[in-house]
C-alpha atoms as a printed R data frame, in Angstrom:
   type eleno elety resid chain resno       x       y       z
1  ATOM     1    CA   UNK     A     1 -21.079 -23.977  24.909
2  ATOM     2    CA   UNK     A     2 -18.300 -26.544  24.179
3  ATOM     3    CA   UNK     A     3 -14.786 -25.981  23.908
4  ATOM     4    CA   UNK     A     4 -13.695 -23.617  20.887
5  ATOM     5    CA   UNK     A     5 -11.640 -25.803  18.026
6  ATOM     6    CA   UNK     A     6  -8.508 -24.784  16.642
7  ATOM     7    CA   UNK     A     7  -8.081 -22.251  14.098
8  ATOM     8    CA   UNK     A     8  -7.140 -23.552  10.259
9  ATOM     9    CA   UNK     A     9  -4.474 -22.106   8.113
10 ATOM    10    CA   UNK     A    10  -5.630 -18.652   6.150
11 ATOM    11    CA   UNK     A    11  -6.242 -19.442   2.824
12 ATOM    12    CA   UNK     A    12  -4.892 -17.558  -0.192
13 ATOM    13    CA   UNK     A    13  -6.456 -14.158  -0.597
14 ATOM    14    CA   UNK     A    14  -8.854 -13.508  -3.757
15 ATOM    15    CA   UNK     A    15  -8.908 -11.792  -7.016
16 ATOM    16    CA   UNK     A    16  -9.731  -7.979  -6.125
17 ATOM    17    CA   UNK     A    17 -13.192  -7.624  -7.889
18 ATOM    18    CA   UNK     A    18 -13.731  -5.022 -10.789
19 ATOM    19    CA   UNK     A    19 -16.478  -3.054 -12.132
20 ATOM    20    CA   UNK     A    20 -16.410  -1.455 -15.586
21 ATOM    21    CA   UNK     A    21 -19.078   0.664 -17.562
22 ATOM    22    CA   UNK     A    22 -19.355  -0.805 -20.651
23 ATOM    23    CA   UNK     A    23 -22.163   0.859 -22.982
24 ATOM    24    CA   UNK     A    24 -24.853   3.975 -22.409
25 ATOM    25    CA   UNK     A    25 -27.302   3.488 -24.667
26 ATOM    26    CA   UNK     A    26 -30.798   5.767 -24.793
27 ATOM    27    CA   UNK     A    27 -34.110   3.961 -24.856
28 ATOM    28    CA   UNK     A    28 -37.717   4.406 -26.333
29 ATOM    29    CA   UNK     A    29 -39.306   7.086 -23.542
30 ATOM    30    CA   UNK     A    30 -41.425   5.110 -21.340
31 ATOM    31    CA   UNK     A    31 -39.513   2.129 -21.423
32 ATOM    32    CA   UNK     A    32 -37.797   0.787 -17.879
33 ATOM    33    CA   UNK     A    33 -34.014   1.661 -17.630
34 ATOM    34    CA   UNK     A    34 -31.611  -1.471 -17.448
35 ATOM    35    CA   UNK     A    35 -28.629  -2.334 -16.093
36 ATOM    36    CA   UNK     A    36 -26.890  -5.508 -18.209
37 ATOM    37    CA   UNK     A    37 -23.596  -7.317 -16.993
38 ATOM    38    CA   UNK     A    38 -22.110  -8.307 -19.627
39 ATOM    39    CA   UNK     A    39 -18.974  -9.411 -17.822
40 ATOM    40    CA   UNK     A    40 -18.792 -11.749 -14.773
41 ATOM    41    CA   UNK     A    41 -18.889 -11.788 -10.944
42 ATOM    42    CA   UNK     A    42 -15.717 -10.792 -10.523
43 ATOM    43    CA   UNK     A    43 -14.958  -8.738 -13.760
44 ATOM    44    CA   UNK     A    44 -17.944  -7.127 -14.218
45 ATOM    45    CA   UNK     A    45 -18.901  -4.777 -17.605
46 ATOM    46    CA   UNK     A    46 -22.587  -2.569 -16.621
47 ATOM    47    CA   UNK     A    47 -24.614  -1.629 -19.716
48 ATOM    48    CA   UNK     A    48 -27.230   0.892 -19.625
49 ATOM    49    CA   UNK     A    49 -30.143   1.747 -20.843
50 ATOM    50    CA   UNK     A    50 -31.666   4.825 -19.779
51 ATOM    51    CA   UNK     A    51 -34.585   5.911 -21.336
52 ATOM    52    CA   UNK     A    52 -35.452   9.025 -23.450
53 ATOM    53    CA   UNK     A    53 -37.655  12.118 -21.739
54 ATOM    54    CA   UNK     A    54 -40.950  12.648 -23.266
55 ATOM    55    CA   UNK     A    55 -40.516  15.317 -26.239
56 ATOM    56    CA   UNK     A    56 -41.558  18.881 -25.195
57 ATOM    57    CA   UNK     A    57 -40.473  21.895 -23.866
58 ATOM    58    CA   UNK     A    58 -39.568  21.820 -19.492
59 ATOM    59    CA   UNK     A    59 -38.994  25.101 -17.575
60 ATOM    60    CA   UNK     A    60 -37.021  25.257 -14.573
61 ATOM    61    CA   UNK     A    61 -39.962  24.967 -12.738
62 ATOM    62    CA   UNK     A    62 -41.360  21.759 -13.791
63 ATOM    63    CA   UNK     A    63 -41.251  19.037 -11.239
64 ATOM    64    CA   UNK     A    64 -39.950  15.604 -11.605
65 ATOM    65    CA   UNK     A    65 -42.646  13.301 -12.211
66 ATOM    66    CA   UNK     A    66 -42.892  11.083  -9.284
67 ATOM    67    CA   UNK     A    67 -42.973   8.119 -11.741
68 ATOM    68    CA   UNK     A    68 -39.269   9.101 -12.299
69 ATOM    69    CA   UNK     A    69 -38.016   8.933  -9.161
70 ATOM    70    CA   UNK     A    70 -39.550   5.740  -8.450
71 ATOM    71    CA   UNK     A    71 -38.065   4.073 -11.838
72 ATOM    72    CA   UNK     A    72 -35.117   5.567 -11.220
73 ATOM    73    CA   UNK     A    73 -35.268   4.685  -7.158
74 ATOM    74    CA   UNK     A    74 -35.907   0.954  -8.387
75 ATOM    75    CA   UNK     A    75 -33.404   0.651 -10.911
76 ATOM    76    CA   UNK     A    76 -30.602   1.556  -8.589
77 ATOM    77    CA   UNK     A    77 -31.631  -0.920  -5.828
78 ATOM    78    CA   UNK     A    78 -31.836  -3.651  -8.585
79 ATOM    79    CA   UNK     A    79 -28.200  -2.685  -9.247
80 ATOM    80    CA   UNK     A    80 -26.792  -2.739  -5.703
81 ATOM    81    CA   UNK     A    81 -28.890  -6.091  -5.161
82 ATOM    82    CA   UNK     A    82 -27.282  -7.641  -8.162
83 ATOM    83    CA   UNK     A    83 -23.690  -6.523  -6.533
84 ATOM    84    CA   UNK     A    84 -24.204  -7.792  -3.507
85 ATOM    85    CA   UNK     A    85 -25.140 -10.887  -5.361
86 ATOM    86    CA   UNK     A    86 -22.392 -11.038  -7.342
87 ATOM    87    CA   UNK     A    87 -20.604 -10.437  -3.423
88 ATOM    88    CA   UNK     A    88 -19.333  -7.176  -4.698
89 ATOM    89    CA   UNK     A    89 -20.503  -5.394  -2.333
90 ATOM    90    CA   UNK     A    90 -21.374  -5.982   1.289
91 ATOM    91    CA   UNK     A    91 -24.422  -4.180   3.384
């Protein structure tokens, strides 16, 4: 390993990043739930659209459709993989 070179001058420190909730809107049941930014990398405005339960009547004891979970489960690792995209948020 060579020599180590000398160390620059620290450049000015960025714009602090924001994240806003813009809109919560319901979807058609058995559509996919989205997550929309409307706003940019650093300023950004999340949309939702979560969609509507099937019609019916649910007990206490009627279990989450694994289906769900998993649209659910994938929706909010879309959203974490768009912020750390955007380089709002670091692993």
């Amino acid at each position: 390993m060579g020599p180590r070179g000398y160390t620059g001058a620290t450049g000015a420190a960025g714009k602090a990043a924001t994240i806003t909730i813009g809109t919560v809107a319901t979807g058609a049941p058995g559509t996919d739930a989205a997550v929309t930014n409307t706003g940019t990398n650093t300023d950004a405005i999340f949309n939702f659209t979560i969609p509507a339960g099937d019609s019916g009547v649910v007990t206490p004891a009627a279990p989450v459709e694994d289906a769900v979970c998993t649209t659910i489960l994938t929706q909010f690792n879309l959203l974490l993989a768009h912020l750390r995209a955007a380089g709002l948020l670091e692993e």
